[in-house]
Amino acid sequence: MSEVETPETDDRLAADTDLVRNYLDKAICPPQMSEAETARYISLIKELLKSKNARLVAHYYTDSVLQDLAEETGGFVGDSLEMARFGRDCDGETLVVAGVRFMGESAKILSPQKKVLMPTIEATCSLDIACPIDKFSAFCDQHPDRTVVVYANTSAAVKARSDWVVTSSIALDVVEHLMEQGEKVLWAPDRHLGSYIQKVTGADMLLWDAACIVHEEFKARGLKDMLQMYPDAAILAHPESPDAVLEIADHIGSTTQIINAARDLPNKDIIVATDQGIFHKLQQVAPDKNFIVAPTAGNDATCRSCANCPWMGMNTLENLYHSLKTDSNEIEVDAELAKKAMIPLQRMLDFAAELQIKVKGKA
Ligand code: 13P
Ligand code: SF4
């Protein structure tokens, strides 16, 4: 099987691919705005954020205008773990989460007393779509001897069924810790991240079979060709990328870890295998470096994303303004479900805090 093929014989994956396509059809590219219109929306949003004591919490994959606006107004831009932490700890009464649905849900679970809005609630994630609670729960029931570890890119119901929630910045450490305790892991939903963790840690892991439609498009062959043009370049990759890409990467990590590596590595040329939205922050932290998008399948029929998450792209100034102005797209999570999902989420945050203390202690 070539590296671009997906296992079409797998019924579950084939069905989920259809499901992802249905959602993708809704993710229409937002129209461009004039400079004057952009400035008008920015000023209106700034006023609303202030009058409502609201904080804008944005992911690195969102439009650069939203990222700047978050930082200029006392909000935050970060990876999914940091977004959750900021949302929980900040003093705003309302959080506006510019990202995808699981990020809004995590914010609400961690801060039930805060109002959580999203510019659009249609913004989902292929990993979340491909891990429906009924099938996932049945899978867990078949393997009661395993500790259930789920990626944050899942619904509140899937989180509630798990023992641990992890993000890409902490997944390796958590699984290593579980392995030391002699535990066997049931991992969901991203098969690339799961298999990467399995390889690095040697843990006994049973993997769910889903993928991120953005990262899955990166191609090792194209990367090798690109290295001939940029022989001194470093390759930085998000662990949702396929195995063959990760094998030739110089650094693998979450979005924040990629940004830190880009800043700290001596290489001038840096090839980046993750969503292009991250280039805004990369250029801010290392303006003298040359950042290059890792090659995807190109413009042929197989490229469904070309290094742009269609759902992150649904967050715009216009729908952000509308949501804030009318308090629409409020995220609600059933109280019982939230209580259950809070346990593995809190476990992750406590583990992350302890890890930080250990790292500081060693420094
Ligand atoms: P990070 O936690 O690295 O920001 O990743 C979130 C995500 O959705 C990557 O595709
Ligand atoms: Fe989900 Fe991939 Fe988009 Fe991240 S980039 S939100 S994993 S579809």
mmCIF file of N, CA and C in Angstrom, residues 181-303:
data_model
loop_
_atom_site.group_PDB
_atom_site.id
_atom_site.type_symbol
_atom_site.label_atom_id
_atom_site.label_comp_id
_atom_site.label_asym_id
_atom_site.label_seq_id
_atom_site.Cartn_x
_atom_site.Cartn_y
_atom_site.Cartn_z
ATOM 1 N N GLN A 181 3.141 2.511 35.301
ATOM 2 C CA GLN A 181 2.208 1.907 36.277
ATOM 3 C C GLN A 181 1.764 0.511 35.828
ATOM 4 N N GLY A 182 2.279 0.060 34.674
ATOM 5 C CA GLY A 182 1.934 -1.267 34.168
ATOM 6 C C GLY A 182 0.569 -1.316 33.488
ATOM 7 N N GLU A 183 0.044 -0.143 33.060
ATOM 8 C CA GLU A 183 -1.295 -0.136 32.462
ATOM 9 C C GLU A 183 -1.255 -0.295 30.946
ATOM 10 N N LYS A 184 -2.275 -0.988 30.432
ATOM 11 C CA LYS A 184 -2.440 -1.123 28.976
ATOM 12 C C LYS A 184 -3.425 -0.036 28.542
ATOM 13 N N VAL A 185 -3.188 0.520 27.360
ATOM 14 C CA VAL A 185 -3.944 1.712 26.951
ATOM 15 C C VAL A 185 -4.883 1.426 25.780
ATOM 16 N N LEU A 186 -6.085 1.995 25.873
ATOM 17 C CA LEU A 186 -6.975 2.056 24.702
ATOM 18 C C LEU A 186 -6.925 3.521 24.267
ATOM 19 N N TRP A 187 -6.475 3.757 23.052
ATOM 20 C CA TRP A 187 -6.234 5.131 22.591
ATOM 21 C C TRP A 187 -7.234 5.528 21.491
ATOM 22 N N ALA A 188 -7.752 6.752 21.581
ATOM 23 C CA ALA A 188 -8.625 7.264 20.514
ATOM 24 C C ALA A 188 -8.512 8.790 20.448
ATOM 25 N N PRO A 189 -8.866 9.432 19.306
ATOM 26 C CA PRO A 189 -9.183 8.774 18.046
ATOM 27 C C PRO A 189 -8.033 8.812 17.023
ATOM 28 N N ASP A 190 -7.002 9.648 17.181
ATOM 29 C CA ASP A 190 -6.046 9.858 16.083
ATOM 30 C C ASP A 190 -5.030 8.708 15.971
ATOM 31 N N ARG A 191 -5.097 7.963 14.870
ATOM 32 C CA ARG A 191 -4.225 6.790 14.751
ATOM 33 C C ARG A 191 -2.755 7.181 14.553
ATOM 34 N N HIS A 192 -2.493 8.326 13.914
ATOM 35 C CA HIS A 192 -1.093 8.717 13.709
ATOM 36 C C HIS A 192 -0.436 9.118 15.035
ATOM 37 N N LEU A 193 -1.135 9.939 15.799
ATOM 38 C CA LEU A 193 -0.599 10.333 17.109
ATOM 39 C C LEU A 193 -0.439 9.088 17.991
ATOM 40 N N GLY A 194 -1.441 8.207 17.935
ATOM 41 C CA GLY A 194 -1.384 6.983 18.740
ATOM 42 C C GLY A 194 -0.192 6.130 18.366
ATOM 43 N N SER A 195 0.024 5.947 17.068
ATOM 44 C CA SER A 195 1.112 5.055 16.669
ATOM 45 C C SER A 195 2.483 5.704 16.948
ATOM 46 N N TYR A 196 2.540 7.038 16.870
ATOM 47 C CA TYR A 196 3.776 7.746 17.227
ATOM 48 C C TYR A 196 4.104 7.513 18.719
ATOM 49 N N ILE A 197 3.090 7.655 19.572
ATOM 50 C CA ILE A 197 3.313 7.470 21.021
ATOM 51 C C ILE A 197 3.735 6.020 21.304
ATOM 52 N N GLN A 198 3.067 5.103 20.596
ATOM 53 C CA GLN A 198 3.379 3.683 20.778
ATOM 54 C C GLN A 198 4.848 3.406 20.440
ATOM 55 N N LYS A 199 5.290 3.978 19.318
ATOM 56 C CA LYS A 199 6.682 3.759 18.879
ATOM 57 C C LYS A 199 7.670 4.332 19.885
ATOM 58 N N VAL A 200 7.407 5.562 20.337
ATOM 59 C CA VAL A 200 8.365 6.220 21.233
ATOM 60 C C VAL A 200 8.396 5.563 22.608
ATOM 61 N N THR A 201 7.222 5.207 23.127
ATOM 62 C CA THR A 201 7.186 4.696 24.510
ATOM 63 C C THR A 201 7.279 3.173 24.582
ATOM 64 N N GLY A 202 6.847 2.493 23.523
ATOM 65 C CA GLY A 202 6.783 1.028 23.568
ATOM 66 C C GLY A 202 5.582 0.543 24.374
ATOM 67 N N ALA A 203 4.636 1.438 24.661
ATOM 68 C CA ALA A 203 3.476 1.061 25.481
ATOM 69 C C ALA A 203 2.557 0.104 24.727
ATOM 70 N N ASP A 204 1.791 -0.681 25.483
ATOM 71 C CA ASP A 204 0.798 -1.590 24.899
ATOM 72 C C ASP A 204 -0.448 -0.748 24.620
ATOM 73 N N MET A 205 -0.680 -0.407 23.336
ATOM 74 C CA MET A 205 -1.792 0.494 22.991
ATOM 75 C C MET A 205 -2.683 -0.105 21.913
ATOM 76 N N LEU A 206 -3.954 -0.026 22.143
ATOM 77 C CA LEU A 206 -4.939 -0.439 21.138
ATOM 78 C C LEU A 206 -5.469 0.863 20.539
ATOM 79 N N LEU A 207 -5.396 0.992 19.189
ATOM 80 C CA LEU A 207 -5.688 2.295 18.572
ATOM 81 C C LEU A 207 -7.029 2.344 17.856
ATOM 82 N N TRP A 208 -7.779 3.397 18.089
ATOM 83 C CA TRP A 208 -8.962 3.741 17.279
ATOM 84 C C TRP A 208 -8.443 4.209 15.926
ATOM 85 N N ASP A 209 -9.312 4.135 14.912
ATOM 86 C CA ASP A 209 -8.817 4.400 13.560
ATOM 87 C C ASP A 209 -9.425 5.658 12.941
ATOM 88 N N ALA A 210 -8.877 6.814 13.300
ATOM 89 C CA ALA A 210 -9.345 8.068 12.691
ATOM 90 C C ALA A 210 -8.126 8.945 12.429
ATOM 91 N N ALA A 211 -8.315 9.989 11.626
ATOM 92 C CA ALA A 211 -7.182 10.862 11.308
ATOM 93 C C ALA A 211 -7.658 12.291 11.108
ATOM 94 N N CYS A 212 -6.705 13.206 11.208
ATOM 95 C CA CYS A 212 -6.985 14.617 10.921
ATOM 96 C C CYS A 212 -6.862 14.812 9.411
ATOM 97 N N ILE A 213 -7.892 15.370 8.798
ATOM 98 C CA ILE A 213 -7.855 15.516 7.330
ATOM 99 C C ILE A 213 -6.793 16.511 6.864
ATOM 100 N N VAL A 214 -6.346 17.384 7.767
ATOM 101 C CA VAL A 214 -5.331 18.380 7.378
ATOM 102 C C VAL A 214 -3.945 17.731 7.392
ATOM 103 N N HIS A 215 -3.598 17.133 8.531
ATOM 104 C CA HIS A 215 -2.244 16.578 8.672
ATOM 105 C C HIS A 215 -2.025 15.332 7.825
ATOM 106 N N GLU A 216 -3.107 14.612 7.569
ATOM 107 C CA GLU A 216 -2.949 13.385 6.790
ATOM 108 C C GLU A 216 -2.470 13.665 5.362
ATOM 109 N N GLU A 217 -2.629 14.896 4.912
ATOM 110 C CA GLU A 217 -2.234 15.233 3.533
ATOM 111 C C GLU A 217 -0.721 15.447 3.364
ATOM 112 N N PHE A 218 0.007 15.596 4.463
ATOM 113 C CA PHE A 218 1.449 15.832 4.306
ATOM 114 C C PHE A 218 2.133 14.575 3.783
ATOM 115 N N LYS A 219 3.081 14.786 2.885
ATOM 116 C CA LYS A 219 3.691 13.655 2.177
ATOM 117 C C LYS A 219 5.207 13.594 2.398
ATOM 118 N N ALA A 220 5.694 12.423 2.845
ATOM 119 C CA ALA A 220 7.132 12.248 3.097
ATOM 120 C C ALA A 220 7.937 12.403 1.803
ATOM 121 N N ARG A 221 7.377 11.867 0.705
ATOM 122 C CA ARG A 221 8.127 11.930 -0.557
ATOM 123 C C ARG A 221 8.360 13.383 -0.968
ATOM 124 N N GLY A 222 7.304 14.172 -0.878
ATOM 125 C CA GLY A 222 7.410 15.593 -1.210
ATOM 126 C C GLY A 222 8.392 16.306 -0.291
ATOM 127 N N LEU A 223 8.395 15.909 0.970
ATOM 128 C CA LEU A 223 9.310 16.530 1.931
ATOM 129 C C LEU A 223 10.760 16.236 1.566
ATOM 130 N N LYS A 224 10.998 14.986 1.146
ATOM 131 C CA LYS A 224 12.377 14.610 0.771
ATOM 132 C C LYS A 224 12.819 15.419 -0.447
ATOM 133 N N ASP A 225 11.905 15.607 -1.404
ATOM 134 C CA ASP A 225 12.238 16.427 -2.584
ATOM 135 C C ASP A 225 12.543 17.857 -2.144
ATOM 136 N N MET A 226 11.748 18.342 -1.225
ATOM 137 C CA MET A 226 11.922 19.723 -0.758
ATOM 138 C C MET A 226 13.276 19.908 -0.065
ATOM 139 N N LEU A 227 13.719 18.847 0.635
ATOM 140 C CA LEU A 227 15.008 18.932 1.322
ATOM 141 C C LEU A 227 16.173 19.101 0.350
ATOM 142 N N GLN A 228 15.958 18.670 -0.912
ATOM 143 C CA GLN A 228 17.026 18.866 -1.902
ATOM 144 C C GLN A 228 17.146 20.355 -2.251
ATOM 145 N N MET A 229 16.018 21.048 -2.184
ATOM 146 C CA MET A 229 16.052 22.504 -2.440
ATOM 147 C C MET A 229 16.550 23.274 -1.228
ATOM 148 N N TYR A 230 16.241 22.751 -0.034
ATOM 149 C CA TYR A 230 16.637 23.430 1.222
ATOM 150 C C TYR A 230 17.408 22.422 2.072
ATOM 151 N N PRO A 231 18.655 22.095 1.690
ATOM 152 C CA PRO A 231 19.370 21.012 2.387
ATOM 153 C C PRO A 231 19.634 21.283 3.869
ATOM 154 N N ASP A 232 19.641 22.556 4.273
ATOM 155 C CA ASP A 232 19.928 22.859 5.683
ATOM 156 C C ASP A 232 18.659 23.079 6.507
ATOM 157 N N ALA A 233 17.523 22.794 5.902
ATOM 158 C CA ALA A 233 16.267 23.086 6.608
ATOM 159 C C ALA A 233 15.988 22.076 7.708
ATOM 160 N N ALA A 234 15.299 22.557 8.751
ATOM 161 C CA ALA A 234 14.783 21.648 9.788
ATOM 162 C C ALA A 234 13.316 21.398 9.461
ATOM 163 N N ILE A 235 12.885 20.153 9.726
ATOM 164 C CA ILE A 235 11.467 19.825 9.509
ATOM 165 C C ILE A 235 10.778 19.736 10.866
ATOM 166 N N LEU A 236 9.722 20.540 11.030
ATOM 167 C CA LEU A 236 8.939 20.497 12.265
ATOM 168 C C LEU A 236 7.558 19.951 11.929
ATOM 169 N N ALA A 237 7.094 18.975 12.699
ATOM 170 C CA ALA A 237 5.812 18.345 12.350
ATOM 171 C C ALA A 237 4.921 18.170 13.570
ATOM 172 N N HIS A 238 3.630 18.331 13.317
ATOM 173 C CA HIS A 238 2.639 18.027 14.362
ATOM 174 C C HIS A 238 2.454 16.507 14.366
ATOM 175 N N PRO A 239 2.290 15.897 15.561
ATOM 176 C CA PRO A 239 2.216 14.429 15.603
ATOM 177 C C PRO A 239 0.946 13.825 15.007
ATOM 178 N N GLU A 240 0.029 14.641 14.507
ATOM 179 C CA GLU A 240 -1.119 14.100 13.767
ATOM 180 C C GLU A 240 -0.730 13.751 12.327
ATOM 181 N N SER A 241 0.530 14.040 11.955
ATOM 182 C CA SER A 241 0.994 13.743 10.595
ATOM 183 C C SER A 241 1.294 12.245 10.469
ATOM 184 N N PRO A 242 1.271 11.721 9.229
ATOM 185 C CA PRO A 242 1.534 10.285 9.032
ATOM 186 C C PRO A 242 2.939 9.866 9.493
ATOM 187 N N ASP A 243 3.061 8.584 9.831
ATOM 188 C CA ASP A 243 4.335 8.017 10.314
ATOM 189 C C ASP A 243 5.526 8.390 9.452
ATOM 190 N N ALA A 244 5.359 8.251 8.110
ATOM 191 C CA ALA A 244 6.493 8.482 7.203
ATOM 192 C C ALA A 244 6.993 9.921 7.303
ATOM 193 N N VAL A 245 6.092 10.853 7.589
ATOM 194 C CA VAL A 245 6.487 12.266 7.762
ATOM 195 C C VAL A 245 7.209 12.432 9.098
ATOM 196 N N LEU A 246 6.644 11.827 10.132
ATOM 197 C CA LEU A 246 7.246 11.967 11.468
ATOM 198 C C LEU A 246 8.648 11.355 11.510
ATOM 199 N N GLU A 247 8.835 10.282 10.724
ATOM 200 C CA GLU A 247 10.146 9.620 10.716
ATOM 201 C C GLU A 247 11.263 10.547 10.246
ATOM 202 N N ILE A 248 10.940 11.483 9.344
ATOM 203 C CA ILE A 248 12.018 12.359 8.855
ATOM 204 C C ILE A 248 11.987 13.749 9.500
ATOM 205 N N ALA A 249 11.081 13.942 10.447
ATOM 206 C CA ALA A 249 10.996 15.254 11.105
ATOM 207 C C ALA A 249 12.135 15.421 12.112
ATOM 208 N N ASP A 250 12.617 16.667 12.247
ATOM 209 C CA ASP A 250 13.657 16.948 13.241
ATOM 210 C C ASP A 250 13.040 17.223 14.599
ATOM 211 N N HIS A 251 11.797 17.703 14.573
ATOM 212 C CA HIS A 251 11.131 17.979 15.841
ATOM 213 C C HIS A 251 9.639 17.707 15.678
ATOM 214 N N ILE A 252 9.069 17.007 16.668
ATOM 215 C CA ILE A 252 7.638 16.665 16.628
ATOM 216 C C ILE A 252 6.996 17.241 17.884
ATOM 217 N N GLY A 253 5.903 17.975 17.726
ATOM 218 C CA GLY A 253 5.269 18.504 18.933
ATOM 219 C C GLY A 253 3.979 19.226 18.653
ATOM 220 N N SER A 254 3.341 19.687 19.729
ATOM 221 C CA SER A 254 2.094 20.457 19.630
ATOM 222 C C SER A 254 2.381 21.776 18.931
ATOM 223 N N THR A 255 1.352 22.545 18.670
ATOM 224 C CA THR A 255 1.570 23.815 17.960
ATOM 225 C C THR A 255 2.526 24.728 18.739
ATOM 226 N N THR A 256 2.333 24.819 20.050
ATOM 227 C CA THR A 256 3.240 25.678 20.836
ATOM 228 C C THR A 256 4.660 25.109 20.825
ATOM 229 N N GLN A 257 4.778 23.799 20.907
ATOM 230 C CA GLN A 257 6.121 23.192 20.887
ATOM 231 C C GLN A 257 6.799 23.417 19.539
ATOM 232 N N ILE A 258 6.016 23.439 18.463
ATOM 233 C CA ILE A 258 6.583 23.726 17.130
ATOM 234 C C ILE A 258 7.096 25.175 17.094
ATOM 235 N N ILE A 259 6.314 26.085 17.635
ATOM 236 C CA ILE A 259 6.713 27.503 17.643
ATOM 237 C C ILE A 259 8.002 27.688 18.453
ATOM 238 N N ASN A 260 8.059 27.051 19.615
ATOM 239 C CA ASN A 260 9.264 27.174 20.448
ATOM 240 C C ASN A 260 10.488 26.589 19.744
ATOM 241 N N ALA A 261 10.291 25.441 19.075
ATOM 242 C CA ALA A 261 11.428 24.819 18.379
ATOM 243 C C ALA A 261 11.889 25.708 17.232
ATOM 244 N N ALA A 262 10.943 26.306 16.512
ATOM 245 C CA ALA A 262 11.307 27.177 15.383
ATOM 246 C C ALA A 262 12.139 28.360 15.874
ATOM 247 N N ARG A 263 11.781 28.875 17.030
ATOM 248 C CA ARG A 263 12.513 30.011 17.601
ATOM 249 C C ARG A 263 13.903 29.577 18.062
ATOM 250 N N ASP A 264 14.008 28.381 18.656
ATOM 251 C CA ASP A 264 15.258 27.977 19.299
ATOM 252 C C ASP A 264 16.259 27.274 18.380
ATOM 253 N N LEU A 265 15.768 26.633 17.315
ATOM 254 C CA LEU A 265 16.700 25.893 16.445
ATOM 255 C C LEU A 265 17.605 26.866 15.681
ATOM 256 N N PRO A 266 18.839 26.442 15.387
ATOM 257 C CA PRO A 266 19.742 27.360 14.671
ATOM 258 C C PRO A 266 19.396 27.492 13.174
ATOM 259 N N ASN A 267 18.635 26.550 12.619
ATOM 260 C CA ASN A 267 18.355 26.544 11.160
ATOM 261 C C ASN A 267 17.620 27.802 10.714
ATOM 262 N N LYS A 268 18.021 28.305 9.552
ATOM 263 C CA LYS A 268 17.338 29.497 9.007
ATOM 264 C C LYS A 268 16.084 29.070 8.240
ATOM 265 N N ASP A 269 16.220 27.957 7.501
ATOM 266 C CA ASP A 269 15.067 27.449 6.742
ATOM 267 C C ASP A 269 14.320 26.424 7.602
ATOM 268 N N ILE A 270 13.012 26.629 7.702
ATOM 269 C CA ILE A 270 12.221 25.715 8.532
ATOM 270 C C ILE A 270 10.985 25.271 7.754
ATOM 271 N N ILE A 271 10.881 23.950 7.563
ATOM 272 C CA ILE A 271 9.713 23.392 6.859
ATOM 273 C C ILE A 271 8.715 22.937 7.919
ATOM 274 N N VAL A 272 7.469 23.378 7.771
ATOM 275 C CA VAL A 272 6.489 23.153 8.833
ATOM 276 C C VAL A 272 5.324 22.295 8.347
ATOM 277 N N ALA A 273 5.135 21.149 9.007
ATOM 278 C CA ALA A 273 4.019 20.267 8.657
ATOM 279 C C ALA A 273 2.902 20.430 9.683
ATOM 280 N N THR A 274 2.167 21.512 9.541
ATOM 281 C CA THR A 274 0.920 21.708 10.290
ATOM 282 C C THR A 274 0.125 22.798 9.589
ATOM 283 N N ASP A 275 -1.052 23.143 10.142
ATOM 284 C CA ASP A 275 -1.923 24.124 9.488
ATOM 285 C C ASP A 275 -1.200 25.466 9.273
ATOM 286 N N GLN A 276 -1.468 26.082 8.132
ATOM 287 C CA GLN A 276 -0.764 27.316 7.767
ATOM 288 C C GLN A 276 -1.052 28.503 8.679
ATOM 289 N N GLY A 277 -2.146 28.429 9.457
ATOM 290 C CA GLY A 277 -2.467 29.522 10.381
ATOM 291 C C GLY A 277 -1.327 29.794 11.352
ATOM 292 N N ILE A 278 -0.524 28.780 11.630
ATOM 293 C CA ILE A 278 0.570 28.907 12.599
ATOM 294 C C ILE A 278 1.686 29.845 12.097
ATOM 295 N N PHE A 279 1.724 30.075 10.794
ATOM 296 C CA PHE A 279 2.801 30.897 10.234
ATOM 297 C C PHE A 279 2.784 32.326 10.779
ATOM 298 N N HIS A 280 1.623 32.800 11.173
ATOM 299 C CA HIS A 280 1.525 34.155 11.717
ATOM 300 C C HIS A 280 2.389 34.262 12.980
ATOM 301 N N LYS A 281 2.203 33.338 13.904
ATOM 302 C CA LYS A 281 2.980 33.375 15.149
ATOM 303 C C LYS A 281 4.454 33.036 14.882
ATOM 304 N N LEU A 282 4.694 32.094 13.957
ATOM 305 C CA LEU A 282 6.083 31.723 13.643
ATOM 306 C C LEU A 282 6.858 32.953 13.157
ATOM 307 N N GLN A 283 6.217 33.731 12.278
ATOM 308 C CA GLN A 283 6.909 34.912 11.754
ATOM 309 C C GLN A 283 7.116 35.974 12.829
ATOM 310 N N GLN A 284 6.207 36.013 13.809
ATOM 311 C CA GLN A 284 6.372 36.972 14.911
ATOM 312 C C GLN A 284 7.538 36.575 15.818
ATOM 313 N N VAL A 285 7.644 35.263 16.125
ATOM 314 C CA VAL A 285 8.692 34.861 17.084
ATOM 315 C C VAL A 285 10.067 34.730 16.437
ATOM 316 N N ALA A 286 10.116 34.524 15.124
ATOM 317 C CA ALA A 286 11.422 34.371 14.449
ATOM 318 C C ALA A 286 11.359 35.069 13.082
ATOM 319 N N PRO A 287 11.307 36.416 13.090
ATOM 320 C CA PRO A 287 11.095 37.161 11.836
ATOM 321 C C PRO A 287 12.220 36.990 10.820
ATOM 322 N N ASP A 288 13.393 36.583 11.279
ATOM 323 C CA ASP A 288 14.522 36.459 10.342
ATOM 324 C C ASP A 288 14.596 35.080 9.688
ATOM 325 N N LYS A 289 13.655 34.200 10.027
ATOM 326 C CA LYS A 289 13.731 32.840 9.455
ATOM 327 C C LYS A 289 12.811 32.686 8.257
ATOM 328 N N ASN A 290 13.111 31.643 7.478
ATOM 329 C CA ASN A 290 12.351 31.382 6.263
ATOM 330 C C ASN A 290 11.456 30.167 6.508
ATOM 331 N N PHE A 291 10.148 30.415 6.658
ATOM 332 C CA PHE A 291 9.224 29.320 6.948
ATOM 333 C C PHE A 291 8.565 28.818 5.660
ATOM 334 N N ILE A 292 8.573 27.510 5.512
ATOM 335 C CA ILE A 292 8.069 26.893 4.272
ATOM 336 C C ILE A 292 6.984 25.879 4.634
ATOM 337 N N VAL A 293 5.862 25.917 3.901
ATOM 338 C CA VAL A 293 4.778 24.950 4.161
ATOM 339 C C VAL A 293 5.205 23.585 3.631
ATOM 340 N N ALA A 294 5.060 22.565 4.448
ATOM 341 C CA ALA A 294 5.384 21.202 3.996
ATOM 342 C C ALA A 294 4.442 20.813 2.856
ATOM 343 N N PRO A 295 4.936 20.036 1.896
ATOM 344 C CA PRO A 295 4.099 19.685 0.746
ATOM 345 C C PRO A 295 2.949 18.744 1.111
ATOM 346 N N THR A 296 1.789 19.008 0.507
ATOM 347 C CA THR A 296 0.620 18.136 0.664
ATOM 348 C C THR A 296 0.396 17.460 -0.689
ATOM 349 N N ALA A 297 -0.770 16.888 -0.856
ATOM 350 C CA ALA A 297 -1.042 16.194 -2.115
ATOM 351 C C ALA A 297 -1.155 17.159 -3.293
ATOM 352 N N GLY A 298 -1.101 18.459 -3.018
ATOM 353 C CA GLY A 298 -1.192 19.423 -4.109
ATOM 354 C C GLY A 298 -2.621 19.733 -4.453
ATOM 355 N N ASN A 299 -2.848 20.237 -5.649
ATOM 356 C CA ASN A 299 -4.200 20.676 -5.998
ATOM 357 C C ASN A 299 -5.003 19.596 -6.710
ATOM 358 N N ASP A 300 -4.529 18.345 -6.615
ATOM 359 C CA ASP A 300 -5.306 17.307 -7.283
ATOM 360 C C ASP A 300 -6.481 16.882 -6.399
ATOM 361 N N ALA A 301 -7.240 15.910 -6.900
ATOM 362 C CA ALA A 301 -8.509 15.571 -6.246
ATOM 363 C C ALA A 301 -8.365 15.028 -4.840
ATOM 364 N N THR A 302 -7.178 14.512 -4.481
ATOM 365 C CA THR A 302 -7.085 13.897 -3.157
ATOM 366 C C THR A 302 -6.846 14.925 -2.050
ATOM 367 N N CYS A 303 -6.518 16.147 -2.397
ATOM 368 C CA CYS A 303 -6.213 17.111 -1.343
ATOM 369 C C CYS A 303 -7.493 17.786 -0.866
#
